[in-house]
Short mmCIF file of the C-alpha atoms (twelve columns), coordinates in Angstrom:
data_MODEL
# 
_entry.id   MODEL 
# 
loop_
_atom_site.group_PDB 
_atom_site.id 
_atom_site.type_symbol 
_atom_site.label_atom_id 
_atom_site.label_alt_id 
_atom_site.label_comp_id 
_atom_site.label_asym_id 
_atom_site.label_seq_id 
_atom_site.Cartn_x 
_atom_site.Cartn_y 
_atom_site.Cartn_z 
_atom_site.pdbx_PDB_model_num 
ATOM 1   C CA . UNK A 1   -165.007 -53.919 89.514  1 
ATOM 2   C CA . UNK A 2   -166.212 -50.398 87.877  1 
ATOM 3   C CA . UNK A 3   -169.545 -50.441 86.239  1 
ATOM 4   C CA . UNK A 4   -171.651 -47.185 85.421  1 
ATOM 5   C CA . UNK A 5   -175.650 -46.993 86.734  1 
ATOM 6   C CA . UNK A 6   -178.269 -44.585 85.489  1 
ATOM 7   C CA . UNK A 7   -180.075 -42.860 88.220  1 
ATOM 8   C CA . UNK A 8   -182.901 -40.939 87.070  1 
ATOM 9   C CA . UNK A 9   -180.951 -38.581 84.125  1 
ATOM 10  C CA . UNK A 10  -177.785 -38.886 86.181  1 
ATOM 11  C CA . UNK A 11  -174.578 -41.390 85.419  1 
ATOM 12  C CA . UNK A 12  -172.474 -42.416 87.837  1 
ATOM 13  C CA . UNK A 13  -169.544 -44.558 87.782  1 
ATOM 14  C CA . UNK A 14  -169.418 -46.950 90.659  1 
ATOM 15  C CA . UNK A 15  -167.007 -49.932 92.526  1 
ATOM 16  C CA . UNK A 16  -168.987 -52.624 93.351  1 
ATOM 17  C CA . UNK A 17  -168.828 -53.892 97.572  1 
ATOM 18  C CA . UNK A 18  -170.529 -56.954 97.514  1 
ATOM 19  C CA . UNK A 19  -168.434 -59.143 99.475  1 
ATOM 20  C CA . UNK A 20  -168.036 -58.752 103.201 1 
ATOM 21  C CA . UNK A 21  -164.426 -57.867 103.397 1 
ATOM 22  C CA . UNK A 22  -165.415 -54.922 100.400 1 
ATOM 23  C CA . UNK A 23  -168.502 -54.096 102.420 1 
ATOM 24  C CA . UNK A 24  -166.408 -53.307 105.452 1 
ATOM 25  C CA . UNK A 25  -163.370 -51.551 104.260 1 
ATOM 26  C CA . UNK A 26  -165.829 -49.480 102.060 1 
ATOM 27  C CA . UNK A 27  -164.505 -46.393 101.107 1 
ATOM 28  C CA . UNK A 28  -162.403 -46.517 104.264 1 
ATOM 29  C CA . UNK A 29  -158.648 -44.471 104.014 1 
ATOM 30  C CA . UNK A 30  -158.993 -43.094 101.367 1 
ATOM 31  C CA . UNK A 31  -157.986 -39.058 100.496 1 
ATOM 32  C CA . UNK A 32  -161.576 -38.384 98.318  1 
ATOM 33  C CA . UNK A 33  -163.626 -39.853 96.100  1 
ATOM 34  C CA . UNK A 34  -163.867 -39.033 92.143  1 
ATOM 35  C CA . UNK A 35  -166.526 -37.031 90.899  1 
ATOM 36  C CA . UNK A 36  -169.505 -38.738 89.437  1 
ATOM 37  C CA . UNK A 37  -168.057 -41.751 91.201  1 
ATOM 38  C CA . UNK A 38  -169.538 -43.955 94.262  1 
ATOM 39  C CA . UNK A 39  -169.419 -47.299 96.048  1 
ATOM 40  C CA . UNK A 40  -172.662 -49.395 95.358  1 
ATOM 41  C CA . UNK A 41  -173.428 -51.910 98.342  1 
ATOM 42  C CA . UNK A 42  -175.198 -55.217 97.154  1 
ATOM 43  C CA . UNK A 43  -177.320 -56.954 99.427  1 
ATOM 44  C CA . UNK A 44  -178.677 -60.523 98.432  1 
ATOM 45  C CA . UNK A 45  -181.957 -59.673 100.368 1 
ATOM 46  C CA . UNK A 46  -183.403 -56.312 101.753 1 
ATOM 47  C CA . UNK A 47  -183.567 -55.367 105.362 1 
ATOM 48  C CA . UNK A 48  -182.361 -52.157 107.415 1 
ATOM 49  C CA . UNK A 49  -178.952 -51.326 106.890 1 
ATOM 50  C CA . UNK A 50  -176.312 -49.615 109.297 1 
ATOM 51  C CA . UNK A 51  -173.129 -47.998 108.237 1 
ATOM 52  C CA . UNK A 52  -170.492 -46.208 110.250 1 
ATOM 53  C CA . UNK A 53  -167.683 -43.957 109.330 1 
ATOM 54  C CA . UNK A 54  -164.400 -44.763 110.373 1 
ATOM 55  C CA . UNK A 55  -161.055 -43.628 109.435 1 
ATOM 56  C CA . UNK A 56  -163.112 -41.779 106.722 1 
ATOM 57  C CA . UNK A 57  -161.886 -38.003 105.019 1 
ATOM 58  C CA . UNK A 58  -164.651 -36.835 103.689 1 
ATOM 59  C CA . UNK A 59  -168.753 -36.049 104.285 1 
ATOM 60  C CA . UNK A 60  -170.767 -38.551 102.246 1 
ATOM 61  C CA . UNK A 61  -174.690 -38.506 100.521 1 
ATOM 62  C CA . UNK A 62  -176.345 -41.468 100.567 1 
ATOM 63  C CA . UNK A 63  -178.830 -43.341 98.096  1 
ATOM 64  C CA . UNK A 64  -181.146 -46.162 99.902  1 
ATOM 65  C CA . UNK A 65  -182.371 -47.940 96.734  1 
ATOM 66  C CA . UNK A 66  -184.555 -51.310 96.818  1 
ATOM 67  C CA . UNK A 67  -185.987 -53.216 93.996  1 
ATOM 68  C CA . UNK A 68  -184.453 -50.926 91.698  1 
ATOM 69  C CA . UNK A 69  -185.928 -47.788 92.810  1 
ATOM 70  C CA . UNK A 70  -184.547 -44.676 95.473  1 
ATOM 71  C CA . UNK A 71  -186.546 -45.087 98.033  1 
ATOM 72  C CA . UNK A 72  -184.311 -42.991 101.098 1 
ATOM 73  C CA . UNK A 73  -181.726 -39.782 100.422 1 
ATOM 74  C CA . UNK A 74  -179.455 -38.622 102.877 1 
ATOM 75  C CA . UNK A 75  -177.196 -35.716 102.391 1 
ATOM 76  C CA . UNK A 76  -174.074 -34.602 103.506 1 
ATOM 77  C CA . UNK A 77  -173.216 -36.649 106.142 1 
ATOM 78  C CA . UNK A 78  -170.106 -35.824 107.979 1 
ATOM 79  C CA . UNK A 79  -167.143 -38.255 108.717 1 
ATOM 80  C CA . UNK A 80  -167.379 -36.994 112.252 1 
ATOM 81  C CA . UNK A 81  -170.040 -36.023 114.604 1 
ATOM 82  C CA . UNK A 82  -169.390 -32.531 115.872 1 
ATOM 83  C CA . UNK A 83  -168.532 -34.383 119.445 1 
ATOM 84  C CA . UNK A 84  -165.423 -35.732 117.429 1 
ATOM 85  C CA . UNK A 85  -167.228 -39.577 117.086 1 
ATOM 86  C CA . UNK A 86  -167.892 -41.514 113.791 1 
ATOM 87  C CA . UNK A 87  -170.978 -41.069 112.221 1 
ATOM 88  C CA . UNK A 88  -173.314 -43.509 112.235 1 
ATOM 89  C CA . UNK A 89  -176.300 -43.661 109.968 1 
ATOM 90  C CA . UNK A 90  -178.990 -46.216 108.749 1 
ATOM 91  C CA . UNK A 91  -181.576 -47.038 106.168 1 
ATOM 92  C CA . UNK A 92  -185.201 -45.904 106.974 1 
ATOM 93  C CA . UNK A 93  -186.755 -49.265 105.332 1 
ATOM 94  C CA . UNK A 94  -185.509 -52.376 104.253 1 
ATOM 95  C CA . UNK A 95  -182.941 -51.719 100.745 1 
ATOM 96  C CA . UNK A 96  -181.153 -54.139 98.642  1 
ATOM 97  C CA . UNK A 97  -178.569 -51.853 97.585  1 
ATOM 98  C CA . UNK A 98  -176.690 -48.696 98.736  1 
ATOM 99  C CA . UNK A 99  -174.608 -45.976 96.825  1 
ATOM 100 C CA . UNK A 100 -172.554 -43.620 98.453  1 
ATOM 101 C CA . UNK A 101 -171.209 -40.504 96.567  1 
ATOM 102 C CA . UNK A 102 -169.398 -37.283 97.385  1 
ATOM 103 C CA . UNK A 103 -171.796 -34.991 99.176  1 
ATOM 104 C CA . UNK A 104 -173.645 -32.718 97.512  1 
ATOM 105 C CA . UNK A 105 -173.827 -34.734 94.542  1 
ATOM 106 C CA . UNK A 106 -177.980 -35.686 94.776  1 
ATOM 107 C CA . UNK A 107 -178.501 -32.019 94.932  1 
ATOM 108 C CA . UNK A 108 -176.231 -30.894 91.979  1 
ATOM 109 C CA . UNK A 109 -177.817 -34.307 90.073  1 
ATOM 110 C CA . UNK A 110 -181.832 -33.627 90.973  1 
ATOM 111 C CA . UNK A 111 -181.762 -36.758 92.438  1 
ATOM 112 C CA . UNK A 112 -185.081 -37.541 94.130  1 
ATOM 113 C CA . UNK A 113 -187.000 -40.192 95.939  1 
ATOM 114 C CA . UNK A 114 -188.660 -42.486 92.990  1 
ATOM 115 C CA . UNK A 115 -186.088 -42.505 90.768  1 
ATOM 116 C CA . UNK A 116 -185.439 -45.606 89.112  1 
ATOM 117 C CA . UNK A 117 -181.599 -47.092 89.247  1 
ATOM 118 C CA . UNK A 118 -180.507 -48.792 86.072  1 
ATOM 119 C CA . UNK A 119 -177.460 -51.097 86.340  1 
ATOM 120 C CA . UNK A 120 -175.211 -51.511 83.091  1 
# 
């Protein structure tokens, strides 16, 4: 399923991962992503999340968003460490919901920590 959200002034289009088999695979095998696209991770409740890399092609940011708001950025995460293992990352604080996009797309959107995620 492809909705569109409303970070801040930005618009992305995004597939939804809320099941577990979606939440695993993730963007997993695939060549690239669309620009102005993502995968948006829904969580029924909030707690620290962990996400790994593998079989992935291309460096990642990530949005940590809870109750509706961006409350953790990271940028340009690699597929690969530089010692040739998947990247691993996590949430600072407990989020209901994660985006991943195409890295460098916060900085070329102004995203920031604050901004308020609108679903449609």
């Amino acid at each position: 399923m492809i909705k569109t959200m409303k970070i801040g002034q930005a618009s992305v289009a995004v597939e939804i991962a809320d099941t577990l088999p979606a939440m695993q695979r993730g963007l997993s095998g695939r060549p690239s992503l669309a620009p102005d696209s993502g995968m948006l991770f829904i969580y029924n409740d909030k707690d620290i999340r962990h996400f790994w890399m593998p079989n992935m092609h291309f460096a990642l940011d990530v949005l940590w968003i809870a109750d509706g708001v961006v409350i953790g950025l990271q940028e340009n995460i690699p597929y690969q460490s530089t010692n040739g293992s998947i990247s691993r990352f996590q949430s600072n604080a407990p989020v209901d919901m994660v985006l991943e996009v195409n890295a460098g797309w916060i900085a070329r959107q102004g995203i920031k920590i604050g901004d308020v995620v609108v679903q449609n």
